Amino acid sequence: MERNMDTIRIILKIVMWFLIAEFGCNFIMQTISYSFYKNAKKMADISCTPQFIQFRDTLTGYGNNLYSKKNNKIILFFGGSNYIAYNSVGKYSPKFDYPFISVDYYGTQESSGKMNLKTIKQSAEALYEWVRNHYPDSEIIIIGHSYGAGIATYLASVRECHSLVIAAGYRDISDLYNRIIPVFWGPLKIFISNNIRTAEYAKNVKCPVYIIGSTGDKILSFSLQEKLSCCFRNSKIKIFDDIAHEDYFYSDNVVNFINQAIDQDNDKEL
């Protein structure tokens, strides 16, 4: 009996430490991910001066080309790590002729509140509503890169848009977390709080989807993009050569592909 009790104690200790490790890894990865937006600094080497926008009393962001004559379409951009609204607009908006707007999630930068999955979704929805009110006749293009790809897909799944463009996407946040701490596999994904489930959102996306990957992306591989594309009902995938994870929007080939994609009509075959 005593030997059995000792065995049970050992098993319970193993289970306890396993749970502590899993919850701890989730906390670490979420803290790291959120810090890329909470603590990011405004970049100095930008290509334009972003215009500050107050979407709601506690929600802010930036935009460019807001008064462009070519405003039949408008781009909502969700950037990856360190690409807060100011940096996204300052770096990337001059590459597009349309109004280009990005939001800082609640709890980051000048947007007050607490950052979590619920408020991130609310931030995206509030951005959309502001744009719809200010550009009622414009077709909305949603673009997401890396971490922002999941939120871009979520927004496209709950709001009407002309097209969705994803650069270096993921099926759920474990694809990103496992690059650093590879412990969230299979059923162990249950330990991830605030999981951004891109593959699930994809089921409800009705617009044309363009997925971009690269053979040079060492973070979210081109093979992962191929798997992600299968989650959408209407997607086209484009794989480029030798573009690093953080360099997609610095590539003229990528930007030209996106501009061609968002300019074509919905009734054209992908």
PDB file of N, CA and C in Angstrom, residues 108-198:
ATOM      1  N   THR A 108      -2.386  48.944 -26.349  1.00  0.00           N
ATOM      2  CA  THR A 108      -1.074  49.165 -26.954  1.00  0.00           C
ATOM      3  C   THR A 108      -0.963  50.616 -27.396  1.00  0.00           C
ATOM      4  N   GLN A 109       0.261  51.125 -27.365  1.00  0.00           N
ATOM      5  CA  GLN A 109       0.544  52.483 -27.807  1.00  0.00           C
ATOM      6  C   GLN A 109      -0.418  53.480 -27.157  1.00  0.00           C
ATOM      7  N   GLU A 110      -1.111  54.285 -27.949  1.00  0.00           N
ATOM      8  CA  GLU A 110      -2.016  55.296 -27.382  1.00  0.00           C
ATOM      9  C   GLU A 110      -3.449  54.793 -27.212  1.00  0.00           C
ATOM     10  N   SER A 111      -3.691  53.545 -27.540  1.00  0.00           N
ATOM     11  CA  SER A 111      -5.009  52.945 -27.315  1.00  0.00           C
ATOM     12  C   SER A 111      -5.031  52.358 -25.907  1.00  0.00           C
ATOM     13  N   SER A 112      -5.896  52.861 -25.068  1.00  0.00           N
ATOM     14  CA  SER A 112      -5.929  52.411 -23.680  1.00  0.00           C
ATOM     15  C   SER A 112      -6.740  51.130 -23.548  1.00  0.00           C
ATOM     16  N   GLY A 113      -6.636  50.518 -22.369  1.00  0.00           N
ATOM     17  CA  GLY A 113      -7.357  49.283 -22.123  1.00  0.00           C
ATOM     18  C   GLY A 113      -6.416  48.119 -21.902  1.00  0.00           C
ATOM     19  N   LYS A 114      -6.945  46.918 -22.026  1.00  0.00           N
ATOM     20  CA  LYS A 114      -6.176  45.705 -21.815  1.00  0.00           C
ATOM     21  C   LYS A 114      -6.113  44.912 -23.106  1.00  0.00           C
ATOM     22  N   MET A 115      -4.931  44.423 -23.435  1.00  0.00           N
ATOM     23  CA  MET A 115      -4.755  43.655 -24.659  1.00  0.00           C
ATOM     24  C   MET A 115      -5.021  42.184 -24.395  1.00  0.00           C
ATOM     25  N   ASN A 116      -5.991  41.637 -25.089  1.00  0.00           N
ATOM     26  CA  ASN A 116      -6.242  40.204 -25.104  1.00  0.00           C
ATOM     27  C   ASN A 116      -6.984  39.902 -26.400  1.00  0.00           C
ATOM     28  N   LEU A 117      -7.302  38.637 -26.632  1.00  0.00           N
ATOM     29  CA  LEU A 117      -7.915  38.278 -27.906  1.00  0.00           C
ATOM     30  C   LEU A 117      -9.244  39.000 -28.120  1.00  0.00           C
ATOM     31  N   LYS A 118     -10.041  39.109 -27.074  1.00  0.00           N
ATOM     32  CA  LYS A 118     -11.340  39.773 -27.194  1.00  0.00           C
ATOM     33  C   LYS A 118     -11.182  41.226 -27.611  1.00  0.00           C
ATOM     34  N   THR A 119     -10.260  41.944 -26.974  1.00  0.00           N
ATOM     35  CA  THR A 119     -10.104  43.365 -27.294  1.00  0.00           C
ATOM     36  C   THR A 119      -9.375  43.572 -28.624  1.00  0.00           C
ATOM     37  N   ILE A 120      -8.539  42.621 -29.013  1.00  0.00           N
ATOM     38  CA  ILE A 120      -7.911  42.701 -30.335  1.00  0.00           C
ATOM     39  C   ILE A 120      -8.980  42.613 -31.413  1.00  0.00           C
ATOM     40  N   LYS A 121      -9.902  41.680 -31.246  1.00  0.00           N
ATOM     41  CA  LYS A 121     -11.012  41.554 -32.195  1.00  0.00           C
ATOM     42  C   LYS A 121     -11.855  42.823 -32.206  1.00  0.00           C
ATOM     43  N   GLN A 122     -12.116  43.366 -31.024  1.00  0.00           N
ATOM     44  CA  GLN A 122     -12.911  44.596 -30.928  1.00  0.00           C
ATOM     45  C   GLN A 122     -12.203  45.750 -31.625  1.00  0.00           C
ATOM     46  N   SER A 123     -10.876  45.801 -31.516  1.00  0.00           N
ATOM     47  CA  SER A 123     -10.098  46.843 -32.186  1.00  0.00           C
ATOM     48  C   SER A 123     -10.275  46.756 -33.696  1.00  0.00           C
ATOM     49  N   ALA A 124     -10.186  45.536 -34.225  1.00  0.00           N
ATOM     50  CA  ALA A 124     -10.334  45.329 -35.664  1.00  0.00           C
ATOM     51  C   ALA A 124     -11.730  45.710 -36.132  1.00  0.00           C
ATOM     52  N   GLU A 125     -12.738  45.329 -35.378  1.00  0.00           N
ATOM     53  CA  GLU A 125     -14.116  45.649 -35.746  1.00  0.00           C
ATOM     54  C   GLU A 125     -14.377  47.154 -35.689  1.00  0.00           C
ATOM     55  N   ALA A 126     -13.799  47.811 -34.695  1.00  0.00           N
ATOM     56  CA  ALA A 126     -13.977  49.261 -34.577  1.00  0.00           C
ATOM     57  C   ALA A 126     -13.300  49.982 -35.741  1.00  0.00           C
ATOM     58  N   LEU A 127     -12.139  49.514 -36.140  1.00  0.00           N
ATOM     59  CA  LEU A 127     -11.456  50.069 -37.309  1.00  0.00           C
ATOM     60  C   LEU A 127     -12.351  49.939 -38.541  1.00  0.00           C
ATOM     61  N   TYR A 128     -12.910  48.764 -38.725  1.00  0.00           N
ATOM     62  CA  TYR A 128     -13.772  48.532 -39.883  1.00  0.00           C
ATOM     63  C   TYR A 128     -14.969  49.487 -39.873  1.00  0.00           C
ATOM     64  N   GLU A 129     -15.619  49.628 -38.727  1.00  0.00           N
ATOM     65  CA  GLU A 129     -16.797  50.484 -38.649  1.00  0.00           C
ATOM     66  C   GLU A 129     -16.448  51.942 -38.930  1.00  0.00           C
ATOM     67  N   TRP A 130     -15.299  52.381 -38.433  1.00  0.00           N
ATOM     68  CA  TRP A 130     -14.866  53.760 -38.700  1.00  0.00           C
ATOM     69  C   TRP A 130     -14.658  53.955 -40.198  1.00  0.00           C
ATOM     70  N   VAL A 131     -14.000  53.003 -40.813  1.00  0.00           N
ATOM     71  CA  VAL A 131     -13.739  53.089 -42.254  1.00  0.00           C
ATOM     72  C   VAL A 131     -15.041  53.042 -43.044  1.00  0.00           C
ATOM     73  N   ARG A 132     -15.949  52.169 -42.649  1.00  0.00           N
ATOM     74  CA  ARG A 132     -17.224  52.070 -43.369  1.00  0.00           C
ATOM     75  C   ARG A 132     -18.014  53.376 -43.253  1.00  0.00           C
ATOM     76  N   ASN A 133     -17.938  54.040 -42.113  1.00  0.00           N
ATOM     77  CA  ASN A 133     -18.643  55.305 -41.925  1.00  0.00           C
ATOM     78  C   ASN A 133     -18.019  56.436 -42.730  1.00  0.00           C
ATOM     79  N   HIS A 134     -16.690  56.424 -42.841  1.00  0.00           N
ATOM     80  CA  HIS A 134     -15.992  57.515 -43.519  1.00  0.00           C
ATOM     81  C   HIS A 134     -15.792  57.266 -45.018  1.00  0.00           C
ATOM     82  N   TYR A 135     -15.852  56.026 -45.431  1.00  0.00           N
ATOM     83  CA  TYR A 135     -15.698  55.667 -46.846  1.00  0.00           C
ATOM     84  C   TYR A 135     -16.821  54.700 -47.226  1.00  0.00           C
ATOM     85  N   PRO A 136     -18.055  55.151 -47.187  1.00  0.00           N
ATOM     86  CA  PRO A 136     -19.195  54.241 -47.352  1.00  0.00           C
ATOM     87  C   PRO A 136     -19.265  53.545 -48.706  1.00  0.00           C
ATOM     88  N   ASP A 137     -18.683  54.144 -49.733  1.00  0.00           N
ATOM     89  CA  ASP A 137     -18.774  53.570 -51.079  1.00  0.00           C
ATOM     90  C   ASP A 137     -17.512  52.832 -51.505  1.00  0.00           C
ATOM     91  N   SER A 138     -16.535  52.742 -50.611  1.00  0.00           N
ATOM     92  CA  SER A 138     -15.258  52.115 -50.962  1.00  0.00           C
ATOM     93  C   SER A 138     -15.271  50.613 -50.683  1.00  0.00           C
ATOM     94  N   GLU A 139     -14.570  49.877 -51.511  1.00  0.00           N
ATOM     95  CA  GLU A 139     -14.382  48.447 -51.278  1.00  0.00           C
ATOM     96  C   GLU A 139     -13.221  48.270 -50.310  1.00  0.00           C
ATOM     97  N   ILE A 140     -13.408  47.422 -49.324  1.00  0.00           N
ATOM     98  CA  ILE A 140     -12.407  47.274 -48.268  1.00  0.00           C
ATOM     99  C   ILE A 140     -11.492  46.090 -48.552  1.00  0.00           C
ATOM    100  N   ILE A 141     -10.198  46.387 -48.566  1.00  0.00           N
ATOM    101  CA  ILE A 141      -9.163  45.370 -48.728  1.00  0.00           C
ATOM    102  C   ILE A 141      -8.502  45.171 -47.367  1.00  0.00           C
ATOM    103  N   ILE A 142      -8.427  43.936 -46.909  1.00  0.00           N
ATOM    104  CA  ILE A 142      -7.808  43.647 -45.625  1.00  0.00           C
ATOM    105  C   ILE A 142      -6.495  42.909 -45.874  1.00  0.00           C
ATOM    106  N   ILE A 143      -5.416  43.440 -45.304  1.00  0.00           N
ATOM    107  CA  ILE A 143      -4.092  42.825 -45.457  1.00  0.00           C
ATOM    108  C   ILE A 143      -3.526  42.516 -44.081  1.00  0.00           C
ATOM    109  N   GLY A 144      -3.004  41.311 -43.918  1.00  0.00           N
ATOM    110  CA  GLY A 144      -2.372  40.926 -42.662  1.00  0.00           C
ATOM    111  C   GLY A 144      -1.033  40.263 -42.891  1.00  0.00           C
ATOM    112  N   HIS A 145      -0.070  40.604 -42.055  1.00  0.00           N
ATOM    113  CA  HIS A 145       1.266  40.020 -42.146  1.00  0.00           C
ATOM    114  C   HIS A 145       1.638  39.369 -40.829  1.00  0.00           C
ATOM    115  N   SER A 146       2.128  38.144 -40.872  1.00  0.00           N
ATOM    116  CA  SER A 146       2.636  37.437 -39.697  1.00  0.00           C
ATOM    117  C   SER A 146       1.581  37.413 -38.594  1.00  0.00           C
ATOM    118  N   TYR A 147       1.887  37.920 -37.395  1.00  0.00           N
ATOM    119  CA  TYR A 147       0.925  37.896 -36.291  1.00  0.00           C
ATOM    120  C   TYR A 147      -0.397  38.544 -36.694  1.00  0.00           C
ATOM    121  N   GLY A 148      -0.315  39.579 -37.513  1.00  0.00           N
ATOM    122  CA  GLY A 148      -1.524  40.279 -37.938  1.00  0.00           C
ATOM    123  C   GLY A 148      -2.381  39.509 -38.920  1.00  0.00           C
ATOM    124  N   ALA A 149      -1.857  38.415 -39.483  1.00  0.00           N
ATOM    125  CA  ALA A 149      -2.621  37.637 -40.462  1.00  0.00           C
ATOM    126  C   ALA A 149      -3.859  37.009 -39.839  1.00  0.00           C
ATOM    127  N   GLY A 150      -3.743  36.561 -38.592  1.00  0.00           N
ATOM    128  CA  GLY A 150      -4.882  35.942 -37.934  1.00  0.00           C
ATOM    129  C   GLY A 150      -6.007  36.923 -37.677  1.00  0.00           C
ATOM    130  N   ILE A 151      -5.656  38.127 -37.248  1.00  0.00           N
ATOM    131  CA  ILE A 151      -6.666  39.144 -36.976  1.00  0.00           C
ATOM    132  C   ILE A 151      -7.290  39.638 -38.276  1.00  0.00           C
ATOM    133  N   ALA A 152      -6.485  39.745 -39.316  1.00  0.00           N
ATOM    134  CA  ALA A 152      -7.018  40.132 -40.625  1.00  0.00           C
ATOM    135  C   ALA A 152      -8.039  39.103 -41.100  1.00  0.00           C
ATOM    136  N   THR A 153      -7.721  37.825 -40.910  1.00  0.00           N
ATOM    137  CA  THR A 153      -8.646  36.769 -41.316  1.00  0.00           C
ATOM    138  C   THR A 153      -9.910  36.802 -40.478  1.00  0.00           C
ATOM    139  N   TYR A 154      -9.758  37.032 -39.179  1.00  0.00           N
ATOM    140  CA  TYR A 154     -10.933  37.141 -38.321  1.00  0.00           C
ATOM    141  C   TYR A 154     -11.874  38.240 -38.830  1.00  0.00           C
ATOM    142  N   LEU A 155     -11.312  39.413 -39.119  1.00  0.00           N
ATOM    143  CA  LEU A 155     -12.142  40.527 -39.552  1.00  0.00           C
ATOM    144  C   LEU A 155     -12.853  40.196 -40.861  1.00  0.00           C
ATOM    145  N   ALA A 156     -12.142  39.561 -41.780  1.00  0.00           N
ATOM    146  CA  ALA A 156     -12.750  39.186 -43.063  1.00  0.00           C
ATOM    147  C   ALA A 156     -13.842  38.137 -42.877  1.00  0.00           C
ATOM    148  N   SER A 157     -13.790  37.404 -41.772  1.00  0.00           N
ATOM    149  CA  SER A 157     -14.796  36.366 -41.521  1.00  0.00           C
ATOM    150  C   SER A 157     -16.079  36.921 -40.913  1.00  0.00           C
ATOM    151  N   VAL A 158     -16.008  38.115 -40.343  1.00  0.00           N
ATOM    152  CA  VAL A 158     -17.190  38.680 -39.677  1.00  0.00           C
ATOM    153  C   VAL A 158     -17.681  39.968 -40.331  1.00  0.00           C
ATOM    154  N   ARG A 159     -16.950  40.486 -41.298  1.00  0.00           N
ATOM    155  CA  ARG A 159     -17.355  41.697 -42.008  1.00  0.00           C
ATOM    156  C   ARG A 159     -17.152  41.498 -43.511  1.00  0.00           C
ATOM    157  N   GLU A 160     -17.944  42.200 -44.280  1.00  0.00           N
ATOM    158  CA  GLU A 160     -17.839  42.099 -45.739  1.00  0.00           C
ATOM    159  C   GLU A 160     -16.604  42.846 -46.230  1.00  0.00           C
ATOM    160  N   CYS A 161     -15.852  42.213 -47.107  1.00  0.00           N
ATOM    161  CA  CYS A 161     -14.702  42.908 -47.702  1.00  0.00           C
ATOM    162  C   CYS A 161     -14.514  42.446 -49.141  1.00  0.00           C
ATOM    163  N   HIS A 162     -13.770  43.224 -49.890  1.00  0.00           N
ATOM    164  CA  HIS A 162     -13.529  42.956 -51.306  1.00  0.00           C
ATOM    165  C   HIS A 162     -12.543  41.821 -51.482  1.00  0.00           C
ATOM    166  N   SER A 163     -11.489  41.815 -50.681  1.00  0.00           N
ATOM    167  CA  SER A 163     -10.499  40.743 -50.741  1.00  0.00           C
ATOM    168  C   SER A 163      -9.645  40.751 -49.481  1.00  0.00           C
ATOM    169  N   LEU A 164      -9.015  39.606 -49.235  1.00  0.00           N
ATOM    170  CA  LEU A 164      -8.131  39.418 -48.086  1.00  0.00           C
ATOM    171  C   LEU A 164      -6.769  38.981 -48.598  1.00  0.00           C
ATOM    172  N   VAL A 165      -5.731  39.652 -48.125  1.00  0.00           N
ATOM    173  CA  VAL A 165      -4.356  39.315 -48.502  1.00  0.00           C
ATOM    174  C   VAL A 165      -3.591  38.931 -47.241  1.00  0.00           C
ATOM    175  N   ILE A 166      -2.978  37.761 -47.261  1.00  0.00           N
ATOM    176  CA  ILE A 166      -2.209  37.272 -46.120  1.00  0.00           C
ATOM    177  C   ILE A 166      -0.768  37.040 -46.554  1.00  0.00           C
ATOM    178  N   ALA A 167       0.164  37.643 -45.852  1.00  0.00           N
ATOM    179  CA  ALA A 167       1.588  37.393 -46.078  1.00  0.00           C
ATOM    180  C   ALA A 167       2.148  36.686 -44.849  1.00  0.00           C
ATOM    181  N   ALA A 168       2.657  35.487 -45.038  1.00  0.00           N
ATOM    182  CA  ALA A 168       3.243  34.701 -43.941  1.00  0.00           C
ATOM    183  C   ALA A 168       2.231  34.467 -42.828  1.00  0.00           C
ATOM    184  N   GLY A 169       1.192  33.721 -43.146  1.00  0.00           N
ATOM    185  CA  GLY A 169       0.149  33.441 -42.178  1.00  0.00           C
ATOM    186  C   GLY A 169       0.407  32.183 -41.366  1.00  0.00           C
ATOM    187  N   TYR A 170      -0.560  31.831 -40.527  1.00  0.00           N
ATOM    188  CA  TYR A 170      -0.455  30.653 -39.662  1.00  0.00           C
ATOM    189  C   TYR A 170      -1.850  30.094 -39.429  1.00  0.00           C
ATOM    190  N   ARG A 171      -1.928  28.806 -39.076  1.00  0.00           N
ATOM    191  CA  ARG A 171      -3.233  28.157 -38.863  1.00  0.00           C
ATOM    192  C   ARG A 171      -3.816  28.517 -37.502  1.00  0.00           C
ATOM    193  N   ASP A 172      -3.000  28.549 -36.512  1.00  0.00           N
ATOM    194  CA  ASP A 172      -3.348  29.103 -35.202  1.00  0.00           C
ATOM    195  C   ASP A 172      -2.030  29.536 -34.566  1.00  0.00           C
ATOM    196  N   ILE A 173      -2.125  30.174 -33.417  1.00  0.00           N
ATOM    197  CA  ILE A 173      -0.941  30.832 -32.860  1.00  0.00           C
ATOM    198  C   ILE A 173       0.150  29.846 -32.462  1.00  0.00           C
ATOM    199  N   SER A 174      -0.183  28.555 -32.356  1.00  0.00           N
ATOM    200  CA  SER A 174       0.842  27.561 -32.023  1.00  0.00           C
ATOM    201  C   SER A 174       1.913  27.485 -33.106  1.00  0.00           C
ATOM    202  N   ASP A 175       1.540  27.780 -34.361  1.00  0.00           N
ATOM    203  CA  ASP A 175       2.536  27.787 -35.436  1.00  0.00           C
ATOM    204  C   ASP A 175       3.637  28.809 -35.166  1.00  0.00           C
ATOM    205  N   LEU A 176       3.284  29.898 -34.491  1.00  0.00           N
ATOM    206  CA  LEU A 176       4.280  30.905 -34.113  1.00  0.00           C
ATOM    207  C   LEU A 176       4.984  30.529 -32.814  1.00  0.00           C
ATOM    208  N   TYR A 177       4.210  30.133 -31.811  1.00  0.00           N
ATOM    209  CA  TYR A 177       4.780  29.800 -30.515  1.00  0.00           C
ATOM    210  C   TYR A 177       5.797  28.663 -30.618  1.00  0.00           C
ATOM    211  N   ASN A 178       5.463  27.652 -31.418  1.00  0.00           N
ATOM    212  CA  ASN A 178       6.332  26.472 -31.511  1.00  0.00           C
ATOM    213  C   ASN A 178       7.666  26.769 -32.188  1.00  0.00           C
ATOM    214  N   ARG A 179       7.773  27.916 -32.834  1.00  0.00           N
ATOM    215  CA  ARG A 179       9.061  28.316 -33.407  1.00  0.00           C
ATOM    216  C   ARG A 179      10.054  28.678 -32.306  1.00  0.00           C
ATOM    217  N   ILE A 180       9.543  29.051 -31.149  1.00  0.00           N
ATOM    218  CA  ILE A 180      10.402  29.471 -30.037  1.00  0.00           C
ATOM    219  C   ILE A 180      10.420  28.425 -28.925  1.00  0.00           C
ATOM    220  N   ILE A 181       9.223  27.997 -28.497  1.00  0.00           N
ATOM    221  CA  ILE A 181       9.116  26.961 -27.470  1.00  0.00           C
ATOM    222  C   ILE A 181       8.217  25.862 -28.030  1.00  0.00           C
ATOM    223  N   PRO A 182       8.788  24.795 -28.587  1.00  0.00           N
ATOM    224  CA  PRO A 182       7.985  23.780 -29.277  1.00  0.00           C
ATOM    225  C   PRO A 182       7.297  22.794 -28.338  1.00  0.00           C
ATOM    226  N   VAL A 183       6.278  23.283 -27.639  1.00  0.00           N
ATOM    227  CA  VAL A 183       5.577  22.424 -26.682  1.00  0.00           C
ATOM    228  C   VAL A 183       4.070  22.386 -26.931  1.00  0.00           C
ATOM    229  N   PHE A 184       3.601  23.140 -27.928  1.00  0.00           N
ATOM    230  CA  PHE A 184       2.157  23.226 -28.150  1.00  0.00           C
ATOM    231  C   PHE A 184       1.764  22.427 -29.386  1.00  0.00           C
ATOM    232  N   TRP A 185       1.701  21.121 -29.222  1.00  0.00           N
ATOM    233  CA  TRP A 185       1.374  20.229 -30.329  1.00  0.00           C
ATOM    234  C   TRP A 185       0.090  19.472 -30.018  1.00  0.00           C
ATOM    235  N   GLY A 186      -0.720  19.222 -31.044  1.00  0.00           N
ATOM    236  CA  GLY A 186      -1.913  18.408 -30.881  1.00  0.00           C
ATOM    237  C   GLY A 186      -2.802  18.896 -29.756  1.00  0.00           C
ATOM    238  N   PRO A 187      -3.189  17.976 -28.865  1.00  0.00           N
ATOM    239  CA  PRO A 187      -4.098  18.355 -27.766  1.00  0.00           C
ATOM    240  C   PRO A 187      -3.485  19.338 -26.778  1.00  0.00           C
ATOM    241  N   LEU A 188      -2.153  19.504 -26.815  1.00  0.00           N
ATOM    242  CA  LEU A 188      -1.505  20.436 -25.883  1.00  0.00           C
ATOM    243  C   LEU A 188      -1.784  21.897 -26.246  1.00  0.00           C
ATOM    244  N   LYS A 189      -2.389  22.123 -27.401  1.00  0.00           N
ATOM    245  CA  LYS A 189      -2.782  23.487 -27.759  1.00  0.00           C
ATOM    246  C   LYS A 189      -3.837  24.038 -26.808  1.00  0.00           C
ATOM    247  N   ILE A 190      -4.462  23.141 -26.069  1.00  0.00           N
ATOM    248  CA  ILE A 190      -5.492  23.571 -25.127  1.00  0.00           C
ATOM    249  C   ILE A 190      -4.937  24.515 -24.068  1.00  0.00           C
ATOM    250  N   PHE A 191      -3.613  24.465 -23.861  1.00  0.00           N
ATOM    251  CA  PHE A 191      -2.988  25.315 -22.853  1.00  0.00           C
ATOM    252  C   PHE A 191      -2.760  26.736 -23.354  1.00  0.00           C
ATOM    253  N   ILE A 192      -3.008  26.980 -24.635  1.00  0.00           N
ATOM    254  CA  ILE A 192      -2.827  28.321 -25.186  1.00  0.00           C
ATOM    255  C   ILE A 192      -4.054  29.161 -24.882  1.00  0.00           C
ATOM    256  N   SER A 193      -3.861  30.238 -24.167  1.00  0.00           N
ATOM    257  CA  SER A 193      -4.956  31.185 -23.951  1.00  0.00           C
ATOM    258  C   SER A 193      -4.903  32.239 -25.052  1.00  0.00           C
ATOM    259  N   ASN A 194      -6.048  32.792 -25.386  1.00  0.00           N
ATOM    260  CA  ASN A 194      -6.115  33.819 -26.438  1.00  0.00           C
ATOM    261  C   ASN A 194      -5.538  33.313 -27.760  1.00  0.00           C
ATOM    262  N   ASN A 195      -5.877  32.089 -28.097  1.00  0.00           N
ATOM    263  CA  ASN A 195      -5.371  31.494 -29.337  1.00  0.00           C
ATOM    264  C   ASN A 195      -6.063  32.119 -30.547  1.00  0.00           C
ATOM    265  N   ILE A 196      -5.288  32.603 -31.485  1.00  0.00           N
ATOM    266  CA  ILE A 196      -5.824  33.183 -32.709  1.00  0.00           C
ATOM    267  C   ILE A 196      -5.964  32.047 -33.722  1.00  0.00           C
ATOM    268  N   ARG A 197      -7.177  31.598 -33.957  1.00  0.00           N
ATOM    269  CA  ARG A 197      -7.441  30.386 -34.739  1.00  0.00           C
ATOM    270  C   ARG A 197      -7.762  30.753 -36.194  1.00  0.00           C
ATOM    271  N   THR A 198      -6.740  31.058 -36.934  1.00  0.00           N
ATOM    272  CA  THR A 198      -6.912  31.509 -38.315  1.00  0.00           C
ATOM    273  C   THR A 198      -7.654  30.484 -39.161  1.00  0.00           C
TER     274      THR A 198
END
